[in-house]
Structures are given as C-alpha cells and as structure tokens.
Short mmCIF file of C-alpha atoms in Angstrom, two decimals:
data_model
loop_
_atom_site.label_atom_id
_atom_site.label_comp_id
_atom_site.label_asym_id
_atom_site.label_seq_id
_atom_site.Cartn_x
_atom_site.Cartn_y
_atom_site.Cartn_z
CA MET A 1 77.03 125.49 97.45
CA PRO A 2 74.63 125.06 100.40
CA PHE A 3 76.22 124.68 103.80
CA GLY A 4 74.77 121.23 104.38
CA MET A 5 76.14 119.97 101.09
CA LYS A 6 79.62 121.21 101.98
CA LEU A 7 79.42 119.20 105.18
CA ARG A 8 78.47 116.07 103.30
CA PHE A 9 81.43 116.65 100.96
CA ALA A 10 83.70 116.90 104.00
CA LEU A 11 82.46 113.73 105.63
CA VAL A 12 82.72 111.65 102.45
CA MET A 13 86.30 112.82 101.97
CA SER A 14 87.14 111.69 105.48
CA PHE A 15 85.77 108.28 104.52
CA LEU A 16 87.82 108.09 101.32
CA SER A 17 91.07 109.57 102.58
CA ALA A 18 91.56 107.32 105.57
CA ALA A 19 92.16 103.93 103.97
CA PRO A 20 91.51 103.81 100.23
CA VAL A 21 91.39 100.54 98.39
CA MET A 22 91.40 102.04 94.90
CA ALA A 23 93.92 104.24 93.10
CA LEU A 24 92.08 107.47 93.79
CA PRO A 25 93.69 110.84 93.05
CA ARG A 26 94.90 112.51 96.23
CA PRO A 27 94.10 116.15 96.99
CA ASP A 28 96.92 118.67 96.63
CA LEU A 29 97.84 119.54 100.24
CA GLU A 30 100.82 120.98 102.10
CA VAL A 31 102.06 120.69 105.70
CA PHE A 32 103.06 123.86 107.56
CA VAL A 33 104.72 124.23 110.94
CA ALA A 34 104.62 127.45 112.97
CA SER A 35 105.36 128.80 116.44
CA LEU A 36 102.42 129.14 118.81
CA ASP A 37 102.00 131.49 121.78
CA LEU A 38 99.27 130.58 124.28
CA ASP A 39 100.58 132.63 127.20
CA GLY A 40 98.14 134.83 129.08
CA GLY A 41 95.14 133.68 127.09
CA ARG A 42 96.79 134.63 123.79
CA PHE A 43 96.55 132.62 120.58
CA VAL A 44 99.24 133.91 118.25
CA VAL A 45 100.75 131.98 115.34
CA THR A 46 104.06 133.19 113.90
CA ASP A 47 106.50 132.19 111.18
CA PRO A 48 104.56 129.45 109.36
CA VAL A 49 106.88 127.37 107.16
CA ASN A 50 105.84 124.99 104.41
CA ILE A 51 107.83 121.87 105.30
CA SER A 52 106.52 119.65 102.48
CA ASN A 53 106.59 122.26 99.69
CA ARG A 54 105.90 120.09 96.66
CA PRO A 55 102.97 119.13 94.47
CA GLY A 56 100.94 116.20 95.72
CA TYR A 57 99.44 114.89 98.94
CA ASP A 58 101.10 115.86 102.23
CA SER A 59 98.88 115.58 105.30
CA GLN A 60 98.06 113.95 108.64
CA PRO A 61 100.90 115.40 110.75
CA ALA A 62 101.64 114.27 114.31
CA PHE A 63 104.20 115.54 116.81
CA LEU A 64 106.51 113.07 118.52
CA ALA A 65 107.04 113.21 122.27
CA ASP A 66 110.67 114.31 121.81
CA ARG A 67 109.37 117.80 120.87
CA ALA A 68 111.90 117.85 118.00
CA THR A 69 110.16 115.73 115.40
CA LEU A 70 107.02 115.80 113.29
CA ILE A 71 105.81 112.90 111.20
CA TYR A 72 103.31 113.08 108.33
CA ALA A 73 102.00 111.17 105.30
CA ALA A 74 103.26 112.08 101.84
CA GLY A 75 102.78 110.73 98.34
CA VAL A 76 101.50 111.53 94.86
CA GLY A 77 99.93 108.11 94.32
CA ALA A 78 96.98 106.40 95.98
CA VAL A 79 98.75 105.35 99.18
CA PRO A 80 101.39 107.57 100.81
CA HIS A 81 104.27 106.77 103.14
CA ALA A 82 105.57 108.33 106.33
CA VAL A 83 107.96 111.27 106.35
CA ARG A 84 109.89 112.47 109.40
CA TYR A 85 110.71 116.17 109.81
CA HIS A 86 113.31 117.36 112.34
CA LEU A 87 112.16 120.74 113.65
CA PRO A 88 115.52 122.21 114.81
CA SER A 89 117.41 121.41 111.60
CA GLY A 90 114.61 121.41 109.04
CA LYS A 91 115.83 118.03 107.77
CA THR A 92 113.29 115.74 106.10
CA THR A 93 113.66 111.95 106.08
CA SER A 94 111.41 109.83 103.90
CA ILE A 95 110.41 106.50 105.51
CA GLU A 96 109.34 104.80 102.30
CA ARG A 97 108.82 101.34 103.80
CA ALA A 98 106.29 102.75 106.29
CA VAL A 99 103.41 102.83 103.81
CA GLY A 100 99.97 104.02 104.83
CA PHE A 101 97.85 106.84 106.20
CA SER A 102 97.65 108.54 109.61
CA PRO A 103 101.23 107.90 110.81
CA THR A 104 101.01 107.87 114.61
CA PRO A 105 104.04 107.73 116.93
CA GLY A 106 104.20 104.65 119.13
CA ALA A 107 105.76 104.08 122.53
CA LYS A 108 108.87 106.21 123.17
CA ASP A 109 108.78 107.41 119.55
CA SER A 110 110.58 104.22 118.45
CA THR A 111 107.68 102.92 116.38
CA VAL A 112 105.04 104.32 114.07
CA ALA A 113 101.58 102.92 113.34
CA LEU A 114 99.84 103.48 110.00
CA VAL A 115 96.51 102.60 108.40
CA ARG A 116 96.87 100.52 105.26
CA GLU A 117 94.16 98.55 103.46
CA GLY A 118 91.83 98.91 106.41
CA ARG A 119 94.25 97.61 109.05
CA VAL A 120 96.60 99.27 111.53
CA TRP A 121 100.22 98.23 110.96
CA LEU A 122 103.14 98.81 113.32
CA HIS A 123 106.54 99.75 111.89
CA ARG A 124 109.88 100.65 113.40
CA MET A 125 110.78 104.29 112.91
CA ASP A 126 113.18 103.26 110.13
CA GLY A 127 110.21 101.80 108.27
CA ALA A 128 110.76 98.10 108.96
CA PRO A 129 107.40 96.36 109.50
CA VAL A 130 106.77 94.81 112.91
CA ARG A 131 103.22 93.42 113.00
CA PRO A 132 99.54 94.35 112.76
CA LEU A 133 98.74 96.44 115.82
CA ILE A 134 95.19 95.17 116.24
CA GLU A 135 93.14 92.38 114.66
CA VAL A 136 90.43 94.62 113.25
CA THR A 137 89.69 95.27 109.58
CA GLY A 138 88.00 98.24 107.94
CA VAL A 139 89.82 100.80 110.10
CA GLY A 140 90.07 104.31 108.71
CA TYR A 141 91.51 106.13 111.73
CA PHE A 142 92.48 105.14 115.25
CA ALA A 143 93.42 106.50 118.67
CA GLN A 144 95.43 104.33 121.08
CA PHE A 145 95.44 104.75 124.85
CA ASP A 146 97.44 101.71 125.98
CA GLU A 147 98.33 98.25 124.69
CA ARG A 148 94.70 97.12 124.67
CA SER A 149 92.47 100.22 124.49
CA PHE A 150 91.55 101.89 121.19
CA VAL A 151 88.91 104.16 119.71
CA LEU A 152 88.49 103.41 116.00
CA PHE A 153 86.85 105.04 113.00
CA ILE A 154 85.51 102.18 110.89
CA ASN A 155 85.43 102.76 107.13
CA ASP A 156 82.01 101.41 106.26
CA GLU A 157 78.79 102.96 105.00
CA ASN A 158 77.86 103.98 108.55
CA ARG A 159 81.26 105.57 109.36
CA ARG A 160 81.24 104.10 112.87
CA ILE A 161 83.11 105.14 115.99
CA VAL A 162 83.86 102.08 118.10
CA VAL A 163 85.72 101.23 121.30
CA HIS A 164 88.03 98.24 120.90
CA ASP A 165 89.63 96.04 123.56
CA ALA A 166 92.59 94.36 121.83
CA LYS A 167 93.20 91.86 124.66
CA ARG A 168 89.64 90.55 124.69
CA ARG A 169 89.13 91.28 120.98
CA GLN A 170 85.86 93.00 121.79
CA THR A 171 84.40 95.94 119.87
CA LEU A 172 81.54 98.18 120.95
CA ASN A 173 79.76 100.51 118.51
CA LEU A 174 79.11 103.96 119.98
CA ALA A 175 78.34 106.31 117.06
CA THR A 176 77.72 106.53 113.33
CA ARG A 177 78.20 109.22 110.67
CA ALA A 178 81.59 110.32 111.98
CA ILE A 179 83.73 112.42 109.64
CA THR A 180 87.04 112.73 111.50
CA PRO A 181 89.53 110.61 113.38
CA PRO A 182 89.07 110.19 117.12
CA ILE A 183 91.35 112.76 118.78
CA VAL A 184 92.78 111.90 122.21
CA VAL A 185 91.82 114.34 124.97
CA PRO A 186 95.15 115.11 126.69
CA GLY A 187 95.53 113.43 130.05
CA GLU A 188 92.22 111.58 129.83
CA ARG A 189 90.98 108.22 128.64
CA ALA A 190 88.68 109.94 126.19
CA ALA A 191 88.58 111.03 122.56
CA THR A 192 86.56 113.51 120.54
CA PHE A 193 85.37 113.39 116.94
CA ALA A 194 83.23 115.43 114.59
CA GLY A 195 80.16 113.85 113.08
CA GLU A 196 76.96 114.57 111.21
CA ASP A 197 73.70 115.18 113.10
CA ASP A 198 70.26 114.13 111.90
CA ASP A 199 69.77 117.55 110.27
CA GLY A 200 72.98 117.24 108.24
CA ARG A 201 74.98 119.70 110.32
CA LEU A 202 78.11 118.93 112.25
CA SER A 203 78.71 118.52 115.95
CA LEU A 204 81.59 117.61 118.24
CA SER A 205 81.18 114.52 120.42
CA ARG A 206 83.20 112.78 123.12
CA VAL A 207 83.84 109.09 123.84
CA ASP A 208 84.82 108.07 127.39
CA LEU A 209 86.60 104.72 127.52
CA ASN A 210 86.10 103.92 131.20
CA ASP A 211 82.30 103.83 131.07
CA ARG A 212 81.94 103.51 127.25
CA ARG A 213 79.84 106.68 127.21
CA LEU A 214 79.10 108.94 124.23
CA THR A 215 78.38 112.64 124.83
CA ARG A 216 77.47 115.29 122.29
CA LEU A 217 79.50 118.38 123.26
CA THR A 218 78.59 121.21 120.89
CA SER A 219 77.44 122.08 117.39
CA ILE A 220 79.87 123.30 114.73
CA PRO A 221 78.35 126.34 112.98
CA PHE A 222 80.94 126.90 110.23
CA ALA A 223 82.09 125.03 107.12
CA THR A 224 84.98 122.77 108.07
CA SER A 225 86.56 119.39 107.54
CA GLY A 226 85.93 118.79 111.26
CA HIS A 227 89.53 117.89 112.10
CA HIS A 228 90.51 119.50 115.38
CA ALA A 229 93.16 119.70 118.09
CA TRP A 230 93.16 120.00 121.87
CA THR A 231 95.32 122.73 123.39
CA PRO A 232 97.25 122.45 126.68
CA ARG A 233 94.74 124.87 128.21
CA GLY A 234 91.93 122.40 127.64
CA THR A 235 90.24 124.00 124.62
CA VAL A 236 89.50 122.74 121.12
CA ILE A 237 90.83 124.38 117.94
CA MET A 238 89.18 123.84 114.54
CA ALA A 239 89.78 125.54 111.19
CA SER A 240 87.39 127.01 108.65
CA GLY A 241 89.10 128.36 105.55
CA GLY A 242 91.94 130.51 106.87
CA THR A 243 90.43 131.09 110.32
CA LEU A 244 91.03 129.14 113.53
CA HIS A 245 88.10 128.83 115.93
CA GLU A 246 88.34 127.89 119.61
CA TRP A 247 85.78 126.26 121.91
CA ASP A 248 86.12 125.93 125.67
CA PRO A 249 84.27 122.91 127.15
CA LYS A 250 84.50 124.37 130.66
CA ALA A 251 82.80 127.61 129.66
CA GLY A 252 80.48 126.13 127.05
CA GLY A 253 78.95 128.69 124.75
CA GLU A 254 79.90 129.51 121.18
CA TRP A 255 83.03 129.00 119.14
CA THR A 256 85.32 132.05 119.00
CA ALA A 257 87.51 133.06 116.06
CA VAL A 258 90.96 133.35 117.62
CA TYR A 259 93.31 133.68 114.66
CA ARG A 260 93.06 134.62 111.00
CA PHE A 261 95.87 133.84 108.53
CA ASP A 262 96.77 136.37 105.86
CA GLU A 263 99.04 134.01 103.91
CA PRO A 264 97.47 132.95 100.55
CA GLU A 265 98.71 129.39 101.09
CA LEU A 266 96.81 129.10 104.38
CA GLN A 267 93.27 129.87 103.26
CA SER A 268 92.03 126.27 102.99
CA ILE A 269 93.16 124.67 106.24
CA THR A 270 91.94 121.10 106.66
CA ARG A 271 93.89 119.91 109.72
CA VAL A 272 95.30 121.41 112.90
CA VAL A 273 97.72 119.70 115.31
CA ILE A 274 99.21 121.26 118.46
CA ASN A 275 102.13 119.76 120.39
CA SER A 276 101.87 118.85 124.07
CA THR A 277 103.63 121.99 125.28
CA GLY A 278 101.58 124.36 123.15
CA ASP A 279 104.49 126.13 121.50
CA ARG A 280 104.23 124.52 118.05
CA ILE A 281 101.31 124.11 115.66
CA ALA A 282 101.12 122.06 112.46
CA LEU A 283 98.62 122.95 109.76
CA VAL A 284 97.53 121.23 106.57
CA SER A 285 96.21 123.46 103.82
CA ALA A 286 95.50 123.38 100.13
CA PRO A 287 97.83 125.68 98.17
CA SER A 288 96.68 128.93 96.59
CA ASP A 289 94.46 128.69 93.51
CA GLU A 290 97.30 129.60 91.16
CA THR A 291 99.64 127.07 92.74
CA MET A 292 97.01 124.32 92.47
CA ILE A 293 96.48 125.08 88.78
CA ARG A 294 100.23 125.12 88.07
CA ASN A 295 100.64 121.83 89.96
CA ALA A 296 97.75 120.24 88.06
CA ARG A 297 99.27 121.33 84.75
CA ARG A 298 102.61 119.85 85.78
CA PHE A 299 100.97 116.52 86.69
CA SER A 300 99.10 116.55 83.38
CA ASN A 301 102.37 117.02 81.48
CA GLU A 302 103.96 114.18 83.45
CA ALA A 303 101.01 111.88 82.81
CA ILE A 304 101.26 112.45 79.06
CA ALA A 305 105.02 111.87 79.14
CA ALA A 306 104.32 108.55 80.89
CA HIS A 307 101.60 107.74 78.31
CA ASP A 308 99.09 107.58 81.16
CA ALA A 309 95.86 108.59 79.44
CA ALA A 310 93.71 108.01 82.54
CA GLY A 311 96.06 110.12 84.65
CA ALA A 312 95.95 112.98 82.18
CA ALA A 313 92.15 112.78 81.94
CA GLU A 314 91.80 113.13 85.74
CA HIS A 315 92.47 116.84 85.30
CA PHE A 316 89.42 117.36 83.03
CA THR A 317 85.83 118.08 83.98
CA ASP A 318 83.29 115.57 82.68
CA GLU A 319 82.12 118.12 80.08
CA VAL A 320 85.59 119.24 78.94
CA SER A 321 85.93 120.68 75.43
CA ILE A 322 89.37 120.53 73.77
CA THR A 323 90.10 122.19 70.44
CA ARG A 324 93.31 120.81 68.97
CA GLY A 325 95.83 122.82 67.04
CA ASN A 326 94.33 121.55 63.77
CA GLY A 327 90.84 122.79 64.71
CA VAL A 328 89.33 119.43 65.62
CA THR A 329 87.27 119.58 68.83
CA ILE A 330 86.94 116.76 71.37
CA ARG A 331 84.11 116.89 73.90
CA GLY A 332 83.90 114.99 77.16
CA ARG A 333 86.46 113.43 79.49
CA ASP A 334 85.94 109.90 78.16
CA ALA A 335 86.48 111.06 74.59
CA ALA A 336 89.61 112.97 75.60
CA ARG A 337 91.03 109.91 77.34
CA LYS A 338 90.26 107.73 74.31
CA ALA A 339 91.93 110.23 71.97
CA LEU A 340 95.08 110.16 74.09
CA GLU A 341 95.10 106.37 74.14
CA GLU A 342 94.83 106.28 70.35
CA ALA A 343 97.61 108.84 69.98
CA PHE A 344 99.92 106.89 72.29
CA ALA A 345 99.24 103.72 70.29
CA SER A 346 99.77 105.27 66.85
CA SER A 347 102.90 107.36 67.40
CA SER A 348 106.16 106.81 69.19
CA GLY A 349 107.50 108.95 72.02
CA ILE A 350 104.64 111.42 72.26
CA ARG A 351 105.30 114.35 74.59
CA TYR A 352 103.13 117.40 75.09
CA VAL A 353 104.45 120.12 77.36
CA ARG A 354 102.15 123.01 78.21
CA GLU A 355 103.92 125.89 79.97
CA PRO A 356 101.62 128.48 81.59
CA GLU A 357 102.75 132.08 81.21
CA SER A 358 99.90 133.62 83.19
CA ILE A 359 97.03 132.40 85.36
CA GLU A 360 94.20 134.75 86.27
CA ILE A 361 91.61 133.83 88.90
CA SER A 362 88.14 135.25 88.29
CA THR A 363 86.69 137.57 90.92
CA VAL A 364 83.09 136.85 89.89
CA GLY A 365 82.93 133.07 89.58
CA PRO A 366 84.73 129.77 90.25
CA VAL A 367 86.78 129.94 87.04
CA ALA A 368 90.32 130.83 86.01
CA ALA A 369 92.11 131.60 82.73
CA GLU A 370 95.45 130.05 81.83
CA HIS A 371 97.53 131.42 78.94
CA GLY A 372 100.72 129.76 77.76
CA THR A 373 102.79 128.07 75.10
CA TRP A 374 102.83 124.43 74.12
CA ARG A 375 105.22 122.08 72.40
CA GLY A 376 104.51 118.57 71.13
CA THR A 377 107.06 116.03 69.93
CA TRP A 378 106.63 112.53 68.52
CA THR A 379 107.81 110.24 65.73
CA THR A 380 105.75 108.99 62.81
CA THR A 381 106.62 106.69 59.92
CA GLU A 382 107.61 109.81 57.97
CA GLY A 383 110.01 110.99 60.68
CA ALA A 384 110.23 113.25 63.71
CA VAL A 385 107.66 115.97 64.46
CA GLU A 386 107.94 119.00 66.70
CA MET A 387 104.93 121.27 66.80
CA SER A 388 104.50 124.37 68.92
CA GLY A 389 102.07 127.18 69.49
CA VAL A 390 99.97 128.96 72.08
CA TYR A 391 96.99 127.88 74.12
CA MET A 392 94.33 129.11 76.50
CA ALA A 393 92.51 127.03 79.09
CA MET A 394 89.48 127.65 81.26
CA TRP A 395 89.67 126.01 84.68
CA LYS A 396 86.65 125.47 86.90
CA SER A 397 86.78 125.17 90.65
CA GLU A 398 84.69 122.67 92.59
CA THR A 399 84.35 122.22 96.32
CA THR A 400 86.15 118.98 97.06
CA LEU A 401 85.00 116.21 99.35
CA GLN A 402 87.28 117.70 102.00
CA ALA A 403 85.70 121.18 101.85
CA THR A 404 88.64 122.58 99.88
CA ARG A 405 88.90 123.64 96.24
CA ASP A 406 89.75 121.44 93.29
CA TRP A 407 90.59 122.92 89.90
CA ARG A 408 89.90 121.03 86.68
CA ILE A 409 90.20 121.95 83.01
CA HIS A 410 86.81 122.79 81.48
CA SER A 411 88.02 123.86 78.04
CA GLU A 412 91.28 124.18 76.10
CA LEU A 413 92.07 125.92 72.83
CA PHE A 414 95.38 125.09 71.14
CA VAL A 415 96.69 127.01 68.12
CA THR A 416 99.55 125.54 66.10
CA LEU A 417 102.03 128.19 64.98
CA ALA A 418 105.04 126.15 63.86
CA CYS A 419 106.09 122.64 62.90
CA GLU A 420 109.56 121.25 62.31
CA GLY A 421 110.77 117.84 61.25
CA ALA A 422 110.38 115.34 58.43
CA GLY A 423 107.02 114.15 59.70
CA CYS A 424 105.33 117.57 59.64
CA ALA A 425 103.58 117.05 56.29
CA GLY A 426 101.79 113.98 57.49
CA ALA A 427 100.99 115.49 60.90
CA ARG A 428 98.93 118.41 59.62
#
C-alpha cells in the first residue's frame, strides 16, 4: 500500500476511534507497561508486560500523578470503559460506570474525564458520574491545562484542533486535518498533535495557548498512527511498527530510531505514553498475526453462539467464499450473514465451534492458512443433531485505519466427517 494511503488510513481511524456514535467493531489492541532508562542519553526499554492480555480493545493509557497507577480504556463493544492498573501489585480494577474513550486523570487523581458521544464527562475515580467537564459537543480528544483552558480535537469532517476557554465559552479554530489527540508539552501551556499536510504526508505541530499560535515543527517521514509522547528530557517519541523514533526540538534535524522491539506482540505499536519521571513507558500494540486470527475465530464462535449474524459476518471479507460441509457454496459477506440469519430462525440452539489446530502466516503475501476441526449442534423437528469434521480457512490481512493489520476470513472449506443424533437424516 502506498505510504500516503497508509497515512490517510491512520488519520481516519483517529477520527473514528475517538468518539464513535455507531456500534463499530473495535481493533484488537493490547496495553503493555515496561521500565524505561533515560539516564546518560540512553533509551532502553526492559521487561514489557501485557497488562490487558485479552481479546478485544485495550488502549489509550495514561499515567496518574501518584506514579503507581495507570488508567486505560477497555471493551469488546463499541464504547469501552475505564480500567485502573496498580503498577506495584499488578492488580486491575474495572471502573465500569466510567464509560467512554481517552480516560484522563483529573486533579489529584481523584477524578477521571472521558469522551463519550462527543462530550467530555467527569467521573469520580470509582466511576460515579459528576458532570460534563465542558459545554462543547463533537469532541474526539482533549487536553486540559486548568479549569478553563483546553485544546480539543473536534470530530467533524475537518478534524479540527481548537483552543477552548470554558469560562468564556469561546472556541478558536487553529488547525484542520489533525489525526491525533493534542498532547500536553510538559511544564508548558502548549500541546502538540500530528496532522496531514497538503501533500498527504504527516507533520508534527504545536499549539501555544498564551498567544493562540500554531507552529509546524517537523515532518514525519515514516508510517505511523501519529500518537506520540514527550520525554522528561524534552524530546518526542513516536512509534512505527516495532520501532521507536525520537525527535529533539532543540536540535532540530531528523528523527532518530532509538529502540527496536524484538517481541512479536510489539510489532504494531500505535500509542506511546511516558510517565513524568521517565522511568515507565506504556505501549499499545496489536497482537501478533497468529494471536489476532485466534482471537477473531473466538469472537466468531461467540457471535454464532449468541445468534448474532452481523457480528459473525464482521470477520468476513466482502468477497468471502464459504463451502459448507454438504458442498453448498455461499459467496459474499451479505449472503453469509443472510444464511446465518435463516439458520438461526429455522433451528433451535445452533452452535458452531471452530477450533484451530494450526495457523500458518504466509511469507510471500498478506494471507494465512488456518487448519482445524469443527463441531455444530442444533435441534430440528426430527431431534438433536451433532455434526463434526475438519476445515481450512484462508485469512487475508488488510492495513487498518490505524496503520495496523486486520485479519478477515476470505474463504472457508468445511468437510463433514460425522453426524450423531436423531435429526441427522434430515440435516444431510
């Protein structure tokens, strides 16, 4: 895929992921925490730990000022909720009443603000709602400097960066075509964000609140989601794949690759967050290809068990081809969804469980092969049915709107090898 197209994918995902109003499928992401060593000009990351470690969406981490807590957004559905992670103990606490994206610690870590349905809502740290934080709608991301001063990413077709005065209820537009949240520059009344230039490439820009000034800082020459972090030494860190790049605004010049991860689960990093003391780093990354495929298969099984035809069909490409165990072939995602709906309506208690035995990722193209066994159970007017057999699936990888990979089923071949139960004769 051309570089410019990858950038457009990234910016559109930023638009969608900030404050969705539809039940869109969330990308499969994980949150990692690691130790960071910045002493003597070093940049060394050690002991990364997956603190979310489950299928589904886990992202948007933020460190609390107490240096002991991290908060992030988690959820399989369209809108996640806040989760608190205690670094010394490794204990995770789900704050299910604090629903929304971009959980951001408030004053003295006693509150948390989240974006939900285009507004910023303030909650107590136990999840109890307090009030809307600002009277602005269409917000995708936000950065707060004091009780009245905000920089906002507005979720509209222009993807605007605006300065907002909550006391006067005044908003000033400063930029368009942003793709990331505004990130507070430590110790300054300023924020930075990544956005798209006229030529379709990315650059890093800065907003100064005191004089409402916008400054383009530097171009971004690598494929990235654009999310970045400021270090205590005054530099910017941004990820591309499994590599962290650093840029020094005092020195200017080019970005420098400062760290490369070897871990398979850290090859699609979309977010980087560094705590105020520079000894901890949080990373968000898509899982390995095999893990993503196994997770997608698990979600597909769960969708069928819930008789959610649309949910099961989300894992297909538009051109999917499915050959059933009886030899009948279904072509196209819409046809596959319709076939599932008809099956759910005609038979009771349908369950299909596909269990992958091996997954092989191609070295020559964006495809993978899944081999496994399957078992289907349901009840007809003639009685119970339990069929089983083997299957093979081809998965195709696409670059997602967040510049990561997304695996979907392009074809499936099921072979029925056995059937048990009184309803088998009528099921063939």
